[in-house]
Amino acid sequence: AAHSVDLRKTYGAGQAAVHALAGITVAFERGRFTAVMGPSGSGKSTLMHCMAGLDRPTSGQSFVGDLDIGKLDDAGLTKLRRDRIGFVFQSFNLIPTLTAAENITLPVALAGAKVDQEWLGYLVKQLGIGDRLAHRPSELSGGQQQRVACARALINKPDLIFADEPTGNLDSNASADLLAFLRRSVQELGQSIVMVTHDPRGAGYADRVVFLADGTVVGDLERPTA
Amino acid sequence: AAHSVDLRKTYGAGQAAVHALAGITVAFERGRFTAVMGPSGSGKSTLMHCMAGLDRPTSGQSFVGDLDIGKLDDAGLTKLRRDRIGFVFQSFNLIPTLTAAENITLPVALAGAKVDQEWLGYLVKQLGIGDRLAHRPSELSGGQQQRVACARALINKPDLIFADEPTGNLDSNASADLLAFLRRSVQELGQSIVMVTHDPRGAGYADRVVFLADGTVVGDLERPTA
Ligand SMILES: Nc1ncnc2c1ncn2[C@@H]1O[C@H](COP(=O)(O)OP(=O)(O)OP(=O)(O)O)[C@@H](O)[C@H]1O
Ligand SMILES: Nc1ncnc2c1ncn2[C@@H]1O[C@H](COP(=O)(O)OP(=O)(O)OP(=O)(O)O)[C@@H](O)[C@H]1O
Ligand SMILES: [Mg+2]
Ligand SMILES: [Mg+2]
């Protein structure tokens, strides 16, 4: 589904340089649910951004399928993200002037397609946000905003989903619902999911857990026992 | 330290009305660490905002010490928040154009006081953000931003601290460090802390846990065993 080769991302130069990614080679297989864990500041979000084409690495390569996304121009990256990749941001990034429903269906509108109303209904019900679709982000709680951001990432049924701490603002029930939903979409729809999490219970839903520290992969565990 | 009497907050009217707070009477004692838990959308952030004077309730009263904060005008509320209350927002609310250090010391600058450099150094070291003080919020990871927001809430040594999911973006080590630090400031400095959390480990650091559901208090536990 996606892999990187010696990916590096450095901010600043000289003494003050920060090596957010210090050479990461990792493959995320199709149809599997991979969790990424690691201390705060270890490069998890930076890795997700570079592998999803949201940010350009300093060096190294990143592939979606067989496509080297470093060779794409900005328009190519936008098309790739719109058609093949769903992204749940750590800070939600909802559009403040749109309602929850409009935020969710925005990717479809941008692609000039028609909304699959049945799938929208299913998503909204699974995520428990049916009674807040007319609210704008400022009229939603933190957890509700996070679930709207998840629905937006899934609306186009992308085959590859990157989710950056999708349960950070959810209580244990809402978070168990969301994780079970993500698990099902891997098993039933064959989607590939890469999820950053600090929550050990979240890692329990994954097929594999990759551990980062200081911008490098320091561990890789198959199927943890939940 | 703070208490509310039949606090209500309703958004909208008629059919679409949302009763975020449906009558909450609760007291948070001085020098104690109280956790507030409850499902997403149950009113936790709304309660914190109304009790800290950041939002006006629809009806009911809220007191800081013996002061009925509903009787204060906007200038009075601002002064109360600056001098007596520290607030850690669920969405950080850092000023994007300021560095981490400037964000942290902003409350002191606004109060026209001098920064206690020793206390600033102690805070920064406890929260593990010493090497990111010159970074702006966009140059910090989610967890680092959260810790800067915590330092800002504590810089003026307020006697009452409201923290809305202060560990939501932190890995288990950083979150244990922060919780232990909050626990110490209750025991050693006599501060009063009210913390919203979804994390059972977080609740374990508290003296008491108050449970909300649908805008009302549904449970109240003394000193859970960690
Ligand atoms: N401006 C608003 N207009 C309408 N409804 C609102 C508004 N702000 C909040 N709400 C609603 O009030 C309820 C309580 O919100 P609040 O943010 O207090 O929840 P919370 O317990 O903090 O949840 P979370 O754990 O997800 O952060 C939610 O159902 C939310 O949709
Ligand atoms: N624009 C930038 N300039 C300088 N340093 C940056 C910039 N953006 C990120 N960093 C640094 O890069 C490192 C990695 O950040 P990243 O956001 O990937 O961490 P993370 O693992 O997602 O952490 P968290 O769990 O706190 O979200 C951090 O130490 C951060 O301070
Ligand atoms: Mg991150
Ligand atoms: Mg909240």
Short mmCIF file of N, CA and C in Angstrom, two decimals, chain A residues 91-211:
data_model
loop_
_atom_site.label_atom_id
_atom_site.label_comp_id
_atom_site.label_asym_id
_atom_site.label_seq_id
_atom_site.Cartn_x
_atom_site.Cartn_y
_atom_site.Cartn_z
N SER A 91 -4.81 17.57 14.50
CA SER A 91 -5.53 18.75 14.98
C SER A 91 -6.82 18.96 14.19
N PHE A 92 -7.38 17.92 13.65
CA PHE A 92 -8.68 17.89 12.96
C PHE A 92 -8.67 18.68 11.65
N ASN A 93 -8.28 19.97 11.65
CA ASN A 93 -8.28 20.79 10.43
C ASN A 93 -9.64 20.86 9.76
N LEU A 94 -10.70 21.02 10.52
CA LEU A 94 -12.03 21.19 9.91
C LEU A 94 -12.17 22.63 9.43
N ILE A 95 -12.99 22.86 8.42
CA ILE A 95 -13.22 24.21 7.89
C ILE A 95 -14.29 24.87 8.77
N PRO A 96 -13.91 25.96 9.47
CA PRO A 96 -14.79 26.54 10.48
C PRO A 96 -16.13 27.05 9.94
N THR A 97 -16.17 27.42 8.67
CA THR A 97 -17.39 28.03 8.15
C THR A 97 -18.36 26.98 7.59
N LEU A 98 -17.92 25.73 7.51
CA LEU A 98 -18.80 24.69 6.97
C LEU A 98 -19.43 23.89 8.10
N THR A 99 -20.59 23.31 7.85
CA THR A 99 -21.21 22.43 8.87
C THR A 99 -20.45 21.10 8.88
N ALA A 100 -20.78 20.27 9.87
CA ALA A 100 -20.18 18.95 9.96
C ALA A 100 -20.43 18.16 8.67
N ALA A 101 -21.68 18.17 8.20
CA ALA A 101 -22.02 17.42 6.97
C ALA A 101 -21.21 17.93 5.78
N GLU A 102 -21.09 19.25 5.66
CA GLU A 102 -20.33 19.83 4.53
C GLU A 102 -18.85 19.51 4.65
N ASN A 103 -18.33 19.51 5.89
CA ASN A 103 -16.92 19.14 6.06
C ASN A 103 -16.69 17.71 5.61
N ILE A 104 -17.63 16.81 5.99
CA ILE A 104 -17.47 15.39 5.68
C ILE A 104 -17.50 15.16 4.17
N THR A 105 -18.42 15.85 3.48
CA THR A 105 -18.59 15.57 2.04
C THR A 105 -17.69 16.43 1.16
N LEU A 106 -16.88 17.28 1.76
CA LEU A 106 -16.01 18.17 0.98
C LEU A 106 -15.12 17.41 -0.01
N PRO A 107 -14.46 16.31 0.39
CA PRO A 107 -13.61 15.60 -0.56
C PRO A 107 -14.36 15.12 -1.79
N VAL A 108 -15.63 14.77 -1.62
CA VAL A 108 -16.44 14.31 -2.75
C VAL A 108 -16.75 15.50 -3.66
N ALA A 109 -17.13 16.62 -3.02
CA ALA A 109 -17.45 17.82 -3.79
C ALA A 109 -16.22 18.27 -4.60
N LEU A 110 -15.04 18.20 -3.96
CA LEU A 110 -13.81 18.63 -4.65
C LEU A 110 -13.48 17.72 -5.83
N ALA A 111 -13.89 16.44 -5.72
CA ALA A 111 -13.59 15.50 -6.80
C ALA A 111 -14.68 15.58 -7.87
N GLY A 112 -15.67 16.44 -7.65
CA GLY A 112 -16.74 16.60 -8.64
C GLY A 112 -17.64 15.38 -8.74
N ALA A 113 -17.68 14.57 -7.68
CA ALA A 113 -18.50 13.35 -7.71
C ALA A 113 -19.79 13.55 -6.93
N LYS A 114 -20.65 12.51 -6.93
CA LYS A 114 -21.89 12.57 -6.16
C LYS A 114 -21.69 11.82 -4.86
N VAL A 115 -22.28 12.32 -3.77
CA VAL A 115 -22.12 11.68 -2.47
C VAL A 115 -22.92 10.37 -2.46
N ASP A 116 -22.30 9.31 -1.99
CA ASP A 116 -22.98 8.03 -1.80
C ASP A 116 -23.75 8.16 -0.47
N GLN A 117 -25.03 8.50 -0.55
CA GLN A 117 -25.82 8.81 0.64
C GLN A 117 -25.91 7.63 1.61
N GLU A 118 -25.94 6.41 1.05
CA GLU A 118 -26.05 5.24 1.92
C GLU A 118 -24.78 5.09 2.76
N TRP A 119 -23.62 5.27 2.10
CA TRP A 119 -22.34 5.16 2.79
C TRP A 119 -22.20 6.29 3.81
N LEU A 120 -22.63 7.50 3.44
CA LEU A 120 -22.59 8.64 4.38
C LEU A 120 -23.43 8.32 5.62
N GLY A 121 -24.62 7.80 5.39
CA GLY A 121 -25.51 7.44 6.50
C GLY A 121 -24.87 6.39 7.41
N TYR A 122 -24.22 5.40 6.79
CA TYR A 122 -23.57 4.33 7.55
C TYR A 122 -22.42 4.90 8.40
N LEU A 123 -21.59 5.75 7.78
CA LEU A 123 -20.44 6.35 8.48
C LEU A 123 -20.91 7.16 9.69
N VAL A 124 -21.91 8.02 9.44
CA VAL A 124 -22.41 8.93 10.48
C VAL A 124 -22.98 8.15 11.66
N LYS A 125 -23.67 7.05 11.33
CA LYS A 125 -24.26 6.22 12.38
C LYS A 125 -23.17 5.50 13.18
N GLN A 126 -22.19 4.93 12.48
CA GLN A 126 -21.09 4.22 13.16
C GLN A 126 -20.33 5.15 14.11
N LEU A 127 -20.19 6.42 13.69
CA LEU A 127 -19.37 7.35 14.47
C LEU A 127 -20.19 8.14 15.48
N GLY A 128 -21.52 7.94 15.46
CA GLY A 128 -22.36 8.58 16.49
C GLY A 128 -22.44 10.08 16.36
N ILE A 129 -22.48 10.61 15.14
CA ILE A 129 -22.54 12.08 14.99
C ILE A 129 -23.78 12.51 14.20
N GLY A 130 -24.78 11.62 14.08
CA GLY A 130 -25.98 11.91 13.29
C GLY A 130 -26.72 13.15 13.76
N ASP A 131 -26.64 13.44 15.09
CA ASP A 131 -27.44 14.58 15.59
C ASP A 131 -26.64 15.88 15.60
N ARG A 132 -25.48 15.89 14.98
CA ARG A 132 -24.65 17.13 14.99
C ARG A 132 -24.25 17.56 13.58
N LEU A 133 -24.92 17.01 12.54
CA LEU A 133 -24.46 17.28 11.17
C LEU A 133 -24.63 18.73 10.76
N ALA A 134 -25.58 19.43 11.42
CA ALA A 134 -25.82 20.82 11.02
C ALA A 134 -24.97 21.80 11.83
N HIS A 135 -24.16 21.27 12.76
CA HIS A 135 -23.34 22.15 13.61
C HIS A 135 -22.04 22.50 12.90
N ARG A 136 -21.54 23.71 13.13
CA ARG A 136 -20.19 24.06 12.64
C ARG A 136 -19.17 23.59 13.68
N PRO A 137 -17.88 23.49 13.30
CA PRO A 137 -16.88 22.95 14.24
C PRO A 137 -16.89 23.64 15.60
N SER A 138 -17.13 24.96 15.63
CA SER A 138 -17.10 25.65 16.93
C SER A 138 -18.29 25.27 17.81
N GLU A 139 -19.26 24.58 17.22
CA GLU A 139 -20.44 24.15 17.98
C GLU A 139 -20.39 22.66 18.28
N LEU A 140 -19.18 22.10 18.18
CA LEU A 140 -19.01 20.68 18.46
C LEU A 140 -18.00 20.52 19.57
N SER A 141 -18.14 19.45 20.34
CA SER A 141 -17.12 19.17 21.36
C SER A 141 -15.86 18.65 20.66
N GLY A 142 -14.76 18.56 21.42
CA GLY A 142 -13.49 18.08 20.85
C GLY A 142 -13.65 16.71 20.23
N GLY A 143 -14.29 15.80 20.95
CA GLY A 143 -14.47 14.44 20.45
C GLY A 143 -15.37 14.38 19.24
N GLN A 144 -16.38 15.25 19.20
CA GLN A 144 -17.28 15.26 18.05
C GLN A 144 -16.54 15.75 16.81
N GLN A 145 -15.71 16.79 16.99
CA GLN A 145 -14.90 17.29 15.85
C GLN A 145 -14.00 16.19 15.32
N GLN A 146 -13.44 15.41 16.24
CA GLN A 146 -12.52 14.36 15.81
C GLN A 146 -13.25 13.30 14.98
N ARG A 147 -14.47 12.99 15.37
CA ARG A 147 -15.22 11.98 14.63
C ARG A 147 -15.66 12.50 13.27
N VAL A 148 -15.95 13.82 13.19
CA VAL A 148 -16.27 14.41 11.88
C VAL A 148 -15.02 14.31 10.98
N ALA A 149 -13.86 14.56 11.56
CA ALA A 149 -12.61 14.49 10.77
C ALA A 149 -12.39 13.07 10.27
N CYS A 150 -12.75 12.07 11.08
CA CYS A 150 -12.61 10.67 10.65
C CYS A 150 -13.56 10.37 9.50
N ALA A 151 -14.81 10.82 9.63
CA ALA A 151 -15.80 10.56 8.57
C ALA A 151 -15.34 11.19 7.26
N ARG A 152 -14.76 12.38 7.34
CA ARG A 152 -14.28 13.06 6.13
C ARG A 152 -13.17 12.23 5.44
N ALA A 153 -12.33 11.62 6.24
CA ALA A 153 -11.22 10.84 5.67
C ALA A 153 -11.72 9.56 5.01
N LEU A 154 -12.90 9.09 5.40
CA LEU A 154 -13.40 7.80 4.92
C LEU A 154 -14.45 7.94 3.83
N ILE A 155 -14.97 9.16 3.60
CA ILE A 155 -16.14 9.34 2.73
C ILE A 155 -15.88 8.85 1.30
N ASN A 156 -14.65 9.00 0.81
CA ASN A 156 -14.34 8.59 -0.57
C ASN A 156 -13.88 7.15 -0.68
N LYS A 157 -14.02 6.39 0.43
CA LYS A 157 -13.55 5.00 0.50
C LYS A 157 -12.14 4.84 -0.09
N PRO A 158 -11.19 5.66 0.42
CA PRO A 158 -9.84 5.57 -0.12
C PRO A 158 -9.24 4.22 0.22
N ASP A 159 -8.29 3.69 -0.60
CA ASP A 159 -7.75 2.39 -0.23
C ASP A 159 -6.65 2.50 0.83
N LEU A 160 -6.17 3.74 1.08
CA LEU A 160 -5.11 3.92 2.08
C LEU A 160 -5.51 5.05 3.03
N ILE A 161 -5.53 4.77 4.33
CA ILE A 161 -5.94 5.76 5.33
C ILE A 161 -4.81 5.98 6.33
N PHE A 162 -4.44 7.26 6.52
CA PHE A 162 -3.48 7.63 7.57
C PHE A 162 -4.29 8.36 8.65
N ALA A 163 -4.21 7.89 9.89
CA ALA A 163 -4.96 8.53 10.97
C ALA A 163 -3.99 8.88 12.10
N ASP A 164 -3.89 10.18 12.42
CA ASP A 164 -2.94 10.66 13.42
C ASP A 164 -3.65 10.87 14.76
N GLU A 165 -3.53 9.92 15.64
CA GLU A 165 -4.18 9.91 16.96
C GLU A 165 -5.68 10.18 16.86
N PRO A 166 -6.41 9.33 16.11
CA PRO A 166 -7.84 9.58 15.89
C PRO A 166 -8.69 9.43 17.14
N THR A 167 -8.13 8.88 18.22
CA THR A 167 -8.95 8.69 19.43
C THR A 167 -8.46 9.55 20.58
N GLY A 168 -7.52 10.49 20.30
CA GLY A 168 -6.93 11.29 21.39
C GLY A 168 -7.96 12.06 22.20
N ASN A 169 -9.08 12.45 21.58
CA ASN A 169 -10.08 13.24 22.31
C ASN A 169 -11.35 12.46 22.62
N LEU A 170 -11.27 11.14 22.51
CA LEU A 170 -12.49 10.34 22.70
C LEU A 170 -12.46 9.59 24.01
N ASP A 171 -13.66 9.42 24.61
CA ASP A 171 -13.77 8.60 25.80
C ASP A 171 -13.64 7.13 25.39
N SER A 172 -13.51 6.25 26.36
CA SER A 172 -13.17 4.87 26.01
C SER A 172 -14.26 4.20 25.15
N ASN A 173 -15.54 4.52 25.34
CA ASN A 173 -16.56 3.90 24.50
C ASN A 173 -16.49 4.38 23.05
N ALA A 174 -16.42 5.71 22.87
CA ALA A 174 -16.36 6.25 21.50
C ALA A 174 -15.09 5.77 20.82
N SER A 175 -14.02 5.63 21.59
CA SER A 175 -12.77 5.23 20.97
C SER A 175 -12.81 3.74 20.61
N ALA A 176 -13.45 2.92 21.45
CA ALA A 176 -13.59 1.50 21.10
C ALA A 176 -14.45 1.35 19.86
N ASP A 177 -15.52 2.16 19.75
CA ASP A 177 -16.38 2.11 18.55
C ASP A 177 -15.60 2.44 17.30
N LEU A 178 -14.80 3.52 17.39
CA LEU A 178 -14.05 3.96 16.21
C LEU A 178 -13.02 2.90 15.81
N LEU A 179 -12.29 2.37 16.81
CA LEU A 179 -11.25 1.38 16.49
C LEU A 179 -11.85 0.12 15.90
N ALA A 180 -13.00 -0.30 16.44
CA ALA A 180 -13.66 -1.50 15.89
C ALA A 180 -14.10 -1.24 14.45
N PHE A 181 -14.56 -0.01 14.20
CA PHE A 181 -14.99 0.37 12.84
C PHE A 181 -13.80 0.32 11.88
N LEU A 182 -12.66 0.86 12.31
CA LEU A 182 -11.46 0.85 11.45
C LEU A 182 -11.02 -0.59 11.21
N ARG A 183 -11.08 -1.41 12.22
CA ARG A 183 -10.69 -2.82 12.12
C ARG A 183 -11.58 -3.52 11.08
N ARG A 184 -12.89 -3.25 11.16
CA ARG A 184 -13.84 -3.86 10.22
C ARG A 184 -13.56 -3.42 8.79
N SER A 185 -13.20 -2.11 8.63
CA SER A 185 -13.03 -1.66 7.24
C SER A 185 -11.76 -2.27 6.64
N VAL A 186 -10.83 -2.68 7.48
CA VAL A 186 -9.66 -3.42 6.95
C VAL A 186 -10.11 -4.82 6.55
N GLN A 187 -10.86 -5.47 7.45
CA GLN A 187 -11.24 -6.87 7.20
C GLN A 187 -12.30 -6.99 6.11
N GLU A 188 -13.30 -6.11 6.12
CA GLU A 188 -14.41 -6.27 5.17
C GLU A 188 -14.17 -5.54 3.85
N LEU A 189 -13.52 -4.38 3.89
CA LEU A 189 -13.38 -3.61 2.66
C LEU A 189 -11.95 -3.67 2.10
N GLY A 190 -11.06 -4.35 2.84
CA GLY A 190 -9.70 -4.50 2.35
C GLY A 190 -8.92 -3.20 2.35
N GLN A 191 -9.33 -2.23 3.18
CA GLN A 191 -8.58 -0.97 3.23
C GLN A 191 -7.27 -1.18 3.99
N SER A 192 -6.30 -0.29 3.74
CA SER A 192 -5.03 -0.34 4.46
C SER A 192 -5.01 0.87 5.38
N ILE A 193 -4.72 0.65 6.66
CA ILE A 193 -4.76 1.75 7.62
C ILE A 193 -3.44 1.86 8.36
N VAL A 194 -2.93 3.10 8.46
CA VAL A 194 -1.75 3.39 9.28
C VAL A 194 -2.21 4.39 10.35
N MET A 195 -2.15 4.00 11.60
CA MET A 195 -2.69 4.83 12.67
C MET A 195 -1.64 5.14 13.72
N VAL A 196 -1.40 6.44 13.97
CA VAL A 196 -0.55 6.84 15.09
C VAL A 196 -1.41 6.80 16.34
N THR A 197 -0.89 6.23 17.41
CA THR A 197 -1.65 6.22 18.66
C THR A 197 -0.71 6.23 19.86
N HIS A 198 -1.16 6.83 20.95
CA HIS A 198 -0.46 6.73 22.23
C HIS A 198 -1.18 5.72 23.12
N ASP A 199 -2.29 5.21 22.63
CA ASP A 199 -3.17 4.41 23.49
C ASP A 199 -2.90 2.93 23.28
N PRO A 200 -2.40 2.24 24.29
CA PRO A 200 -2.11 0.80 24.16
C PRO A 200 -3.33 0.00 23.70
N ARG A 201 -4.54 0.45 24.10
CA ARG A 201 -5.74 -0.27 23.66
C ARG A 201 -5.90 -0.12 22.14
N GLY A 202 -5.50 1.04 21.61
CA GLY A 202 -5.58 1.26 20.16
C GLY A 202 -4.65 0.30 19.45
N ALA A 203 -3.47 0.15 19.99
CA ALA A 203 -2.50 -0.74 19.35
C ALA A 203 -3.03 -2.17 19.33
N GLY A 204 -3.86 -2.48 20.30
CA GLY A 204 -4.41 -3.84 20.37
C GLY A 204 -5.31 -4.19 19.19
N TYR A 205 -5.82 -3.20 18.47
CA TYR A 205 -6.67 -3.47 17.31
C TYR A 205 -5.84 -3.68 16.05
N ALA A 206 -4.54 -3.41 16.14
CA ALA A 206 -3.71 -3.43 14.92
C ALA A 206 -3.12 -4.81 14.66
N ASP A 207 -2.72 -5.02 13.40
CA ASP A 207 -2.04 -6.26 13.03
C ASP A 207 -0.56 -6.19 13.37
N ARG A 208 -0.06 -4.95 13.50
CA ARG A 208 1.37 -4.76 13.66
C ARG A 208 1.60 -3.41 14.31
N VAL A 209 2.64 -3.27 15.11
CA VAL A 209 2.95 -1.97 15.71
C VAL A 209 4.40 -1.61 15.40
N VAL A 210 4.61 -0.43 14.80
CA VAL A 210 5.94 0.08 14.50
C VAL A 210 6.26 1.14 15.54
N PHE A 211 7.44 1.08 16.16
CA PHE A 211 7.83 2.04 17.19
C PHE A 211 8.88 3.00 16.67
#
